[in-house]
mmCIF file of C-alpha atoms in Angstrom:
data_model
loop_
_atom_site.group_PDB
_atom_site.id
_atom_site.type_symbol
_atom_site.label_atom_id
_atom_site.label_comp_id
_atom_site.label_asym_id
_atom_site.label_seq_id
_atom_site.Cartn_x
_atom_site.Cartn_y
_atom_site.Cartn_z
ATOM 1 C CA MET A 1 59.924 130.101 94.629
ATOM 2 C CA ALA A 2 62.818 131.222 96.847
ATOM 3 C CA MET A 3 64.870 128.177 95.825
ATOM 4 C CA ASP A 4 64.314 129.023 92.144
ATOM 5 C CA ASP A 5 65.569 132.565 92.800
ATOM 6 C CA PHE A 6 68.601 131.182 94.635
ATOM 7 C CA ASN A 7 69.447 128.773 91.789
ATOM 8 C CA ARG A 8 69.002 131.557 89.212
ATOM 9 C CA CYS A 9 71.389 133.752 91.249
ATOM 10 C CA LEU A 10 73.986 130.942 91.286
ATOM 11 C CA ASP A 11 73.656 130.581 87.503
ATOM 12 C CA ASN A 12 73.967 134.345 86.935
ATOM 13 C CA CYS A 13 77.124 134.455 89.073
ATOM 14 C CA GLY A 14 78.657 131.448 87.314
ATOM 15 C CA LEU A 15 78.664 129.363 90.487
ATOM 16 C CA LEU A 16 78.334 125.590 90.549
ATOM 17 C CA LYS A 17 77.427 123.232 93.359
ATOM 18 C CA ILE A 18 80.355 121.024 94.295
ATOM 19 C CA PRO A 19 79.662 117.255 94.308
ATOM 20 C CA SER A 20 79.014 115.962 97.825
ATOM 21 C CA LYS A 21 79.690 112.697 99.632
ATOM 22 C CA GLY A 22 78.554 111.331 102.978
ATOM 23 C CA HIS A 23 75.358 112.659 104.555
ATOM 24 C CA LYS A 24 72.909 114.197 102.107
ATOM 25 C CA LEU A 25 71.310 116.498 104.688
ATOM 26 C CA SER A 26 73.253 119.147 106.570
ATOM 27 C CA TRP A 27 70.952 120.371 109.341
ATOM 28 C CA CYS A 28 68.792 118.925 112.100
ATOM 29 C CA HIS A 29 67.045 120.902 114.841
ATOM 30 C CA SER A 30 67.422 117.867 117.150
ATOM 31 C CA GLN A 31 63.866 117.809 118.429
ATOM 32 C CA GLU A 32 62.667 114.449 119.661
ATOM 33 C CA GLY A 33 60.276 112.082 117.953
ATOM 34 C CA HIS A 34 58.446 112.739 114.717
ATOM 35 C CA ALA A 35 59.025 116.465 115.219
ATOM 36 C CA GLN A 36 62.664 115.859 114.281
ATOM 37 C CA SER A 37 63.389 117.578 110.993
ATOM 38 C CA TRP A 38 66.336 117.254 108.601
ATOM 39 C CA ALA A 39 67.181 119.544 105.678
ATOM 40 C CA ARG A 40 69.969 120.385 103.263
ATOM 41 C CA LEU A 41 70.543 124.013 104.195
ATOM 42 C CA ASP A 42 74.310 124.246 103.763
ATOM 43 C CA ARG A 43 76.051 124.047 100.411
ATOM 44 C CA VAL A 44 79.434 124.732 98.888
ATOM 45 C CA VAL A 45 79.567 126.540 95.567
ATOM 46 C CA ILE A 46 82.578 126.977 93.298
ATOM 47 C CA ASN A 47 83.419 128.865 90.128
ATOM 48 C CA GLU A 48 84.991 127.655 86.868
ATOM 49 C CA ASN A 49 88.520 128.692 87.943
ATOM 50 C CA PHE A 50 88.282 126.560 91.080
ATOM 51 C CA LEU A 51 86.943 123.629 89.025
ATOM 52 C CA ARG A 52 89.841 123.912 86.549
ATOM 53 C CA SER A 53 92.366 123.990 89.402
ATOM 54 C CA PHE A 54 90.714 121.149 91.330
ATOM 55 C CA PRO A 55 88.757 118.981 88.859
ATOM 56 C CA LEU A 56 88.351 116.134 91.387
ATOM 57 C CA ALA A 57 87.156 118.386 94.215
ATOM 58 C CA SER A 58 84.357 117.133 96.429
ATOM 59 C CA MET A 59 82.636 118.068 99.663
ATOM 60 C CA GLU A 60 81.584 115.811 102.518
ATOM 61 C CA TYR A 61 79.130 116.546 105.313
ATOM 62 C CA LEU A 62 80.754 115.323 108.525
ATOM 63 C CA SER A 63 78.889 114.160 111.624
ATOM 64 C CA ARG A 64 77.195 116.790 113.764
ATOM 65 C CA LYS A 65 78.678 116.870 117.244
ATOM 66 C CA THR A 66 77.775 120.156 118.929
ATOM 67 C CA SER A 67 75.769 122.070 116.343
ATOM 68 C CA TYR A 68 72.527 121.711 114.433
ATOM 69 C CA HIS A 69 74.667 121.968 111.283
ATOM 70 C CA SER A 70 77.026 119.340 109.869
ATOM 71 C CA PRO A 71 80.550 120.626 109.269
ATOM 72 C CA MET A 72 81.586 120.542 105.621
ATOM 73 C CA PHE A 73 84.948 119.146 104.544
ATOM 74 C CA ILE A 74 86.196 120.248 101.127
ATOM 75 C CA LYS A 75 88.720 117.987 99.446
ATOM 76 C CA GLY A 76 90.712 119.349 96.495
ATOM 77 C CA SER A 77 91.641 115.978 94.994
ATOM 78 C CA SER A 78 91.102 112.258 95.355
ATOM 79 C CA VAL A 79 94.632 111.837 96.722
ATOM 80 C CA ASP A 80 94.863 111.461 100.508
ATOM 81 C CA GLY A 81 97.686 113.989 100.808
ATOM 82 C CA ARG A 82 99.403 112.386 103.799
ATOM 83 C CA TYR A 83 103.098 111.826 103.514
ATOM 84 C CA GLY A 84 105.472 110.200 105.942
ATOM 85 C CA SER A 85 104.618 108.814 109.323
ATOM 86 C CA GLU A 86 101.574 109.821 111.316
ATOM 87 C CA PRO A 87 102.124 112.985 113.375
ATOM 88 C CA PHE A 88 102.558 112.583 117.121
ATOM 89 C CA TRP A 89 100.768 114.852 119.571
ATOM 90 C CA ILE A 90 100.867 114.949 123.327
ATOM 91 C CA GLN A 91 97.302 114.802 124.613
ATOM 92 C CA ASN A 92 96.368 117.392 127.236
ATOM 93 C CA MET A 93 94.585 114.699 129.299
ATOM 94 C CA TRP A 94 97.948 112.940 129.790
ATOM 95 C CA THR A 95 99.310 115.812 131.865
ATOM 96 C CA HIS A 96 96.662 115.192 134.538
ATOM 97 C CA ARG A 97 98.105 111.750 135.296
ATOM 98 C CA PRO A 98 101.031 111.632 137.763
ATOM 99 C CA SER A 99 102.572 108.708 135.863
ATOM 100 C CA PHE A 100 102.930 110.936 132.767
ATOM 101 C CA LEU A 101 105.782 112.957 134.274
ATOM 102 C CA ASP A 102 107.359 109.740 135.579
ATOM 103 C CA CYS A 103 107.387 108.352 132.024
ATOM 104 C CA VAL A 104 108.877 111.568 130.608
ATOM 105 C CA ALA A 105 111.530 111.747 133.352
ATOM 106 C CA ALA A 106 112.521 108.095 132.856
ATOM 107 C CA VAL A 107 113.146 108.596 129.128
ATOM 108 C CA TRP A 108 114.968 111.884 129.684
ATOM 109 C CA ARG A 109 117.316 110.343 132.274
ATOM 110 C CA GLU A 110 118.415 107.542 129.922
ATOM 111 C CA PRO A 111 122.054 107.992 128.880
ATOM 112 C CA SER A 112 122.779 108.878 125.269
ATOM 113 C CA LEU A 113 126.006 108.734 123.258
ATOM 114 C CA GLU A 114 124.875 111.422 120.818
ATOM 115 C CA LYS A 115 125.730 115.096 121.172
ATOM 116 C CA GLY A 116 123.808 118.324 120.531
ATOM 117 C CA PHE A 117 120.744 118.148 118.313
ATOM 118 C CA TYR A 118 121.366 114.451 117.548
ATOM 119 C CA LYS A 119 120.975 113.775 121.259
ATOM 120 C CA LEU A 120 117.751 115.811 121.373
ATOM 121 C CA ALA A 121 116.342 114.041 118.289
ATOM 122 C CA SER A 122 117.226 110.640 119.750
ATOM 123 C CA LYS A 123 115.533 111.438 123.067
ATOM 124 C CA LEU A 124 112.422 112.766 121.325
ATOM 125 C CA LYS A 125 112.137 109.568 119.254
ATOM 126 C CA LYS A 126 112.456 107.469 122.400
ATOM 127 C CA MET A 127 109.917 109.734 124.117
ATOM 128 C CA LYS A 128 107.399 109.157 121.317
ATOM 129 C CA VAL A 129 107.723 105.366 121.628
ATOM 130 C CA ALA A 130 107.536 105.459 125.436
ATOM 131 C CA LEU A 131 104.504 107.772 125.526
ATOM 132 C CA LYS A 132 102.587 105.731 122.945
ATOM 133 C CA SER A 133 103.198 102.623 125.026
ATOM 134 C CA TRP A 134 102.269 104.466 128.248
ATOM 135 C CA HIS A 135 99.069 105.764 126.595
ATOM 136 C CA ARG A 136 97.978 102.223 125.646
ATOM 137 C CA ARG A 137 98.665 100.996 129.196
ATOM 138 C CA VAL A 138 96.905 103.862 130.977
ATOM 139 C CA PHE A 139 94.041 104.716 128.639
ATOM 140 C CA GLY A 140 93.650 101.546 126.598
ATOM 141 C CA HIS A 141 92.518 102.058 123.053
ATOM 142 C CA VAL A 142 90.484 105.215 123.704
ATOM 143 C CA ASN A 143 91.090 106.517 120.155
ATOM 144 C CA ASN A 144 89.526 103.370 118.696
ATOM 145 C CA THR A 145 86.565 103.661 121.066
ATOM 146 C CA ILE A 146 86.016 107.299 120.079
ATOM 147 C CA LYS A 147 86.250 106.423 116.380
ATOM 148 C CA GLU A 148 83.768 103.552 116.788
ATOM 149 C CA LEU A 149 81.298 105.821 118.611
ATOM 150 C CA GLU A 150 81.641 108.538 115.954
ATOM 151 C CA GLU A 151 81.053 105.959 113.203
ATOM 152 C CA ARG A 152 78.001 104.600 115.058
ATOM 153 C CA ILE A 153 76.593 108.138 115.421
ATOM 154 C CA GLU A 154 77.153 108.803 111.721
ATOM 155 C CA LEU A 155 75.432 105.543 110.737
ATOM 156 C CA VAL A 156 72.440 106.225 112.998
ATOM 157 C CA GLU A 157 72.138 109.795 111.680
ATOM 158 C CA ASP A 158 72.161 108.424 108.110
ATOM 159 C CA LYS A 159 69.299 106.074 109.007
ATOM 160 C CA LEU A 160 67.370 108.844 110.791
ATOM 161 C CA GLN A 161 67.704 111.072 107.728
ATOM 162 C CA MET A 162 65.922 108.406 105.702
ATOM 163 C CA GLU A 163 63.225 107.447 108.201
ATOM 164 C CA TYR A 164 62.451 108.194 111.830
ATOM 165 C CA HIS A 165 62.353 105.357 114.381
ATOM 166 C CA LYS A 166 62.183 105.892 118.152
ATOM 167 C CA GLU A 167 64.805 103.122 118.669
ATOM 168 C CA LEU A 168 67.256 104.899 116.359
ATOM 169 C CA GLU A 169 66.761 108.175 118.176
ATOM 170 C CA LEU A 170 67.430 106.441 121.499
ATOM 171 C CA GLU A 171 70.551 104.768 120.071
ATOM 172 C CA LEU A 172 71.770 108.171 118.857
ATOM 173 C CA LEU A 173 71.272 109.758 122.286
ATOM 174 C CA VAL A 174 73.039 106.856 124.049
ATOM 175 C CA SER A 175 75.973 106.957 121.607
ATOM 176 C CA LYS A 176 76.365 110.725 122.008
ATOM 177 C CA ALA A 177 76.290 110.376 125.795
ATOM 178 C CA GLU A 178 79.012 107.688 125.637
ATOM 179 C CA LEU A 179 81.138 109.915 123.418
#
């Protein structure tokens, strides 16, 4: 009855449910065993103006990490939207390693023929290359490991949404602990 009222309200307001991808269920109370319960509580609704502006829009439930609810990612088009090279960020964990400052200092001390901002740009490019290399040496391929664990968690959650198995629940707990 309440769901019928909700759907009637959406219709009266001219709101439409956006197509979704990924997980079909958005919430889990994370109890163990057969008491575990999944539901689709969270939705994204749009109006006609939004649909005209973004006809290929979709929504994806992402993996739950720290909440009972899955975050929702709204995509305005089917185009990836990335241009140019991948952005470079300094990871906070790097600063806790003494060899980090050694790497930075070594690049900064290298002589450069450029002047002014050209010199700065040149040093920053060299810094990016040196820090990426240093990261691989010191931390290995931690980004790949994190991505693999997140993908494993997502796969196990998909399976648990369809049918509960104690082994799957254990695999989910182990994967989350590793992450």
